[in-house]
Structure formats: C-alpha cells, structure tokens
Amino acid sequence: MGSSISHAAAAAPPPPPPDPAVSPLPSLPPPVGLAVALPPTPSPEDSKAKPEKVDYKKLPCPVPFEDVKREANMSLNPEFFEGLSFNFNKALNQKFYLSHSVFMGSMEVPSQSSDIIKVPTARYAFAANYVDPKLVLLGRVMMDGRLSAQVMCDLTDNLVMKIDAQLMNEPHYSEGAFNFEYKGKDCRTQFQFGNNALYNANYIQSVTPNLSLGSEVFWRGQQRTSTIGFAARYNTDKMVATGQVVNTGSVALSYVQKVSEKVSLASEFMYNPDTRDATASFGYDYKLRQCRLRGKIDTNGCVGTCLEEQMNASVNISLSAMVRTMLFNDDSMNFITYRAYFITTSMKYIVTRFNLMRS
C-alpha cells in the first residue's frame, strides 16, 4: 500500500502556479514533533565566543619596573626578624603625624665562616612624616645616630621626583640618590643617579591589556660594573606571572594565584649561574580584618612566618619566626624547637580569631 501511494504521488501532475491576484490562504501551523519540541543543537561556530577587539591605543599603564613582582614579594619576602616589633603612630592633623618604633630581638652579624653569629639587640626609632597629595616628606632617626629622609614630589601630572638620603656616623657610608619617573598612558620610565657614580635607567611598556615588557640598565662607577636586565609581566584578575633575566645569566620566575580577596598563594624559582644555585620558594598571604599572616618555605630548608596585628588605628604589633632545618648541632636543635613552638602558637592565635569572626 505504501508503494502504491508513493507511485501515485509521483505520477500526479504538479500544482498550478498561484494567481498573484488572489491572496494566499493562511499557512497552517507546523506539525509538532520530537525534532520541533527539542531545542536546536548549537553549531560549533555559534559556541565559539567572538574575541573582543583590543584597542592598542588605549592600553593600561603598567606598574613600575621595580614593582614587577610586588605580589610575589609580599608573600615570599616579608620582613622576618627574631623578636618583637612595636609601632605607634600619632596623627597631629590630617597631613602630619609622628611614629615611634621599638624592636627587641637578635640580629645576624656577618662572618667569614659558615656559622651564623647572632647578637641580641634593642633599638628605638622616631619618625616624622608629612603627607600631601602632591608632596610627601618622610624622616627617620635611630638611636645610633643614623638618619634617613625621603622626598616625593609631583612636578606635573606625569612627572614625579624622588630624593632618598641616608646619613651615617661611619665615613663613606652615607648615600644619596635622585629619581625621576615619567608616567605615560601605556608606559613608564625612570632615571636614577646617586653618589659613587651610580646610574640606573629602566623602561616598561604595555604590549597587550595583560602583558607588559621592560628593560633596565644599571651602572656602578665605583665598582666599574654594569648590568642589563629584562622583565615580563602577565596579570589577570586571578593570577600574576613574571619573569626576569640578567646579562649575568641569573633567572627569576614567579607566579601568584589569587584564591580569594583575602588569600593568595605564591611560588618563585631563582637560578644563579655563578654559584650554580637554584632555589624554589612557596609562600602564602592571608588577610583578615585586623591582622595579616604571611609565610614561606624554600628548598634550602628555611620555614618562616610573620604575623601582623593591628590593635587599633595607631598601634601595630608584629611577630616573626624562622626555622633553619640544615643546622643540627645541640644549640641549633634548641633553636629549632623554640621556633617551631613559636610558629604553632602564632597559627593557633590566628585561627582562633578567624573562628570568633565567623561566629
């Protein structure tokens, strides 16, 4: 039956062409079936998102060359110290404030042997600071007579001048430097010169919205040495990757992953061809409402952590600890036991604060 119907349909004459004078009948609704009920399958061309066009005339301004890996330095290079640091800030008005700093602990003394020599010490520092949108003056004096000063002045909207000076009691140890920084729409450049025939120039350029490339030239006239370096930085909202290489062959690679707004993880690899030494470091940075916990561990066996607690707007307290596992004599074992207990106490303290904040 089906065969006869198909042949009959094939033998039927074609329908006559529609008369343009007669209006066509309304079309019947399409049949509803499984193919019509299901949504259409997207084609591979539709699934591919069209890449956004990059306007290379409106690239963002990159970070300064000296801050190429600032995110990694925050986690991997905190200010580790042995002891207690106490800072007190007193604001006299909106632009001028005073600072008092007290440090009690031990510091390493350089020696020609491989043994680490530490001397207990305590010091006090007084600082006076003036902060204005276009002018910043910083001054600091220590108990031993050392004086440091810094001036930052915005000459124009794009040109900034910086002056750094450090005066010491020992002859030939005082230093001074001038720095000029120009900030363009998609580039930055710096030029620095100081005493002892010190010259430094760098330039960094945004190549894409996420990638920036830069170079640096350094000359030390007193030592008759020069250095040329190159750097690359790639950053997004969730990660920052950097790479640096120097003409001496030294290589530094870093990667920072932003887990959340308060937690970030960092890693770094450094290679020195002169000493044939390669070091890998891993660090973390944990920010809470009133405190901050940072730490790192590297392939040399060093484990360190630093806790910064902000008691109020004027008082800050910092605790730091470090473990060197390559030392195994009697004295170092006592040092390791004490430091390991100190780190555990700091971590328990921060976890307790976090639980209280969540509850």
Coordinates of N, CA, C and O in Angstrom, one line a residue, residues 55-65 67-68 70-71 157-160 181-190 202-213 233 235:
D55 N 41.9 47.5 21.6 CA 42.3 48.9 21.2 C 43.7 49.2 21.7 O 43.9 49.5 22.9
Y56 N 44.7 49.0 20.8 CA 46.1 49.2 21.3 C 46.4 50.6 21.5 O 47.5 50.9 22.0
K57 N 45.5 51.5 21.2 CA 45.8 52.9 21.6 C 45.3 53.3 23.0 O 45.6 54.4 23.4
K58 N 44.6 52.4 23.6 CA 44.1 52.6 25.0 C 44.5 51.5 25.9 O 43.7 50.9 26.7
L59 N 45.8 51.1 25.9 CA 46.3 50.1 26.8 C 46.5 50.7 28.2 O 46.8 51.9 28.3
P60 N 46.4 49.9 29.3 CA 46.6 50.4 30.6 C 48.1 50.7 30.9 O 49.0 50.2 30.3
C61 N 48.3 51.6 31.9 CA 49.7 51.9 32.3 C 50.2 50.8 33.1 O 49.6 50.4 34.1
P62 N 51.4 50.3 32.9 CA 52.0 49.2 33.7 C 52.5 49.7 35.0 O 52.6 50.9 35.3
V63 N 52.8 48.7 35.8 CA 53.4 49.0 37.2 C 54.8 49.4 36.9 O 55.4 49.2 35.9
P64 N 55.4 50.1 37.9 CA 56.9 50.5 37.8 C 57.7 49.2 37.6 O 57.4 48.1 38.1
F65 N 58.9 49.4 37.0 CA 59.8 48.3 36.7 C 60.2 47.6 38.0 O 60.3 46.4 38.1
D67 N 58.6 47.3 40.6 CA 57.4 46.6 41.3 C 56.8 45.5 40.4 O 55.7 45.2 40.5
V68 N 57.7 44.9 39.5 CA 57.1 43.9 38.6 C 56.6 42.7 39.3 O 55.5 42.2 39.0
R70 N 55.8 42.6 42.7 CA 55.4 43.0 44.1 C 54.5 42.1 44.8 O 54.6 41.9 46.0
E71 N 53.6 41.4 44.0 CA 52.7 40.5 44.6 C 53.4 39.3 45.2 O 53.1 38.8 46.3
D157 N 51.5 66.2 36.3 CA 50.6 65.1 36.5 C 51.3 63.8 36.0 O 50.9 62.7 36.5
N158 N 52.4 63.9 35.2 CA 53.0 62.7 34.7 C 54.5 62.5 35.2 O 55.1 61.5 35.0
L159 N 55.0 63.6 35.8 CA 56.4 63.5 36.2 C 56.5 63.6 37.7 O 56.0 64.5 38.3
V160 N 57.3 62.7 38.3 CA 57.4 62.6 39.8 C 58.9 62.6 40.1 O 59.7 61.9 39.4
E181 N 60.6 59.9 37.6 CA 59.8 58.9 37.0 C 58.7 59.6 36.1 O 58.1 60.5 36.5
Y182 N 58.6 59.1 34.9 CA 57.6 59.6 33.9 C 56.6 58.6 33.7 O 56.9 57.4 33.3
K183 N 55.3 58.9 33.8 CA 54.2 58.0 33.7 C 53.4 58.4 32.4 O 52.8 59.5 32.4
G184 N 53.4 57.5 31.4 CA 52.7 57.8 30.2 C 51.3 57.1 30.2 O 50.9 56.5 31.3
K185 N 50.6 57.1 29.1 CA 49.3 56.4 29.1 C 49.5 54.9 29.1 O 48.7 54.2 29.8
D186 N 50.5 54.3 28.5 CA 50.7 52.9 28.4 C 52.2 52.5 28.7 O 52.6 51.4 28.3
C187 N 53.0 53.4 29.4 CA 54.4 53.1 29.6 C 54.8 53.9 30.8 O 54.2 54.8 31.3
R188 N 56.0 53.5 31.4 CA 56.7 54.1 32.5 C 58.2 54.1 32.2 O 58.7 53.1 31.7
T189 N 58.8 55.1 32.6 CA 60.3 55.2 32.6 C 60.8 55.9 33.8 O 60.2 56.8 34.3
Q190 N 62.0 55.4 34.2 CA 62.7 56.0 35.4 C 64.1 56.2 35.1 O 64.8 55.4 34.3
N202 N 65.4 52.6 33.5 CA 64.5 51.5 33.1 C 63.3 52.0 32.3 O 62.9 53.2 32.4
Y203 N 62.7 51.1 31.6 CA 61.5 51.4 30.8 C 60.7 50.2 30.7 O 61.2 49.1 30.5
I204 N 59.3 50.4 30.9 CA 58.4 49.3 30.8 C 57.2 49.7 29.9 O 56.7 50.9 30.1
Q205 N 56.7 48.8 29.1 CA 55.7 49.1 28.1 C 54.6 48.1 28.1 O 54.9 46.9 28.2
S206 N 53.3 48.5 28.1 CA 52.2 47.6 27.9 C 52.1 47.1 26.5 O 51.9 48.0 25.6
V207 N 52.2 45.8 26.2 CA 52.1 45.3 24.9 C 50.6 44.9 24.6 O 50.1 45.1 23.5
T208 N 50.0 44.3 25.6 CA 48.5 44.0 25.5 C 47.9 44.4 26.8 O 48.6 44.9 27.7
P209 N 46.6 44.3 26.9 CA 46.0 44.7 28.2 C 46.5 43.9 29.4 O 46.3 44.4 30.5
N210 N 47.1 42.7 29.2 CA 47.5 41.9 30.3 C 49.0 41.7 30.3 O 49.6 41.3 31.3
L211 N 49.7 42.0 29.2 CA 51.2 41.7 29.1 C 51.9 43.0 29.0 O 51.6 43.9 28.3
S212 N 53.0 43.1 29.8 CA 53.9 44.3 29.7 C 55.4 43.8 29.7 O 55.7 42.8 30.4
L213 N 56.2 44.4 29.0 CA 57.6 44.1 28.8 C 58.5 45.3 29.2 O 58.1 46.5 28.9
R233 N 55.8 40.7 32.5 CA 54.7 40.5 33.5 C 53.4 40.3 32.8 O 53.0 41.0 31.9
N235 N 49.4 39.6 33.9 CA 48.5 39.6 35.0 C 47.0 39.6 34.6 O 46.7 40.2 33.5

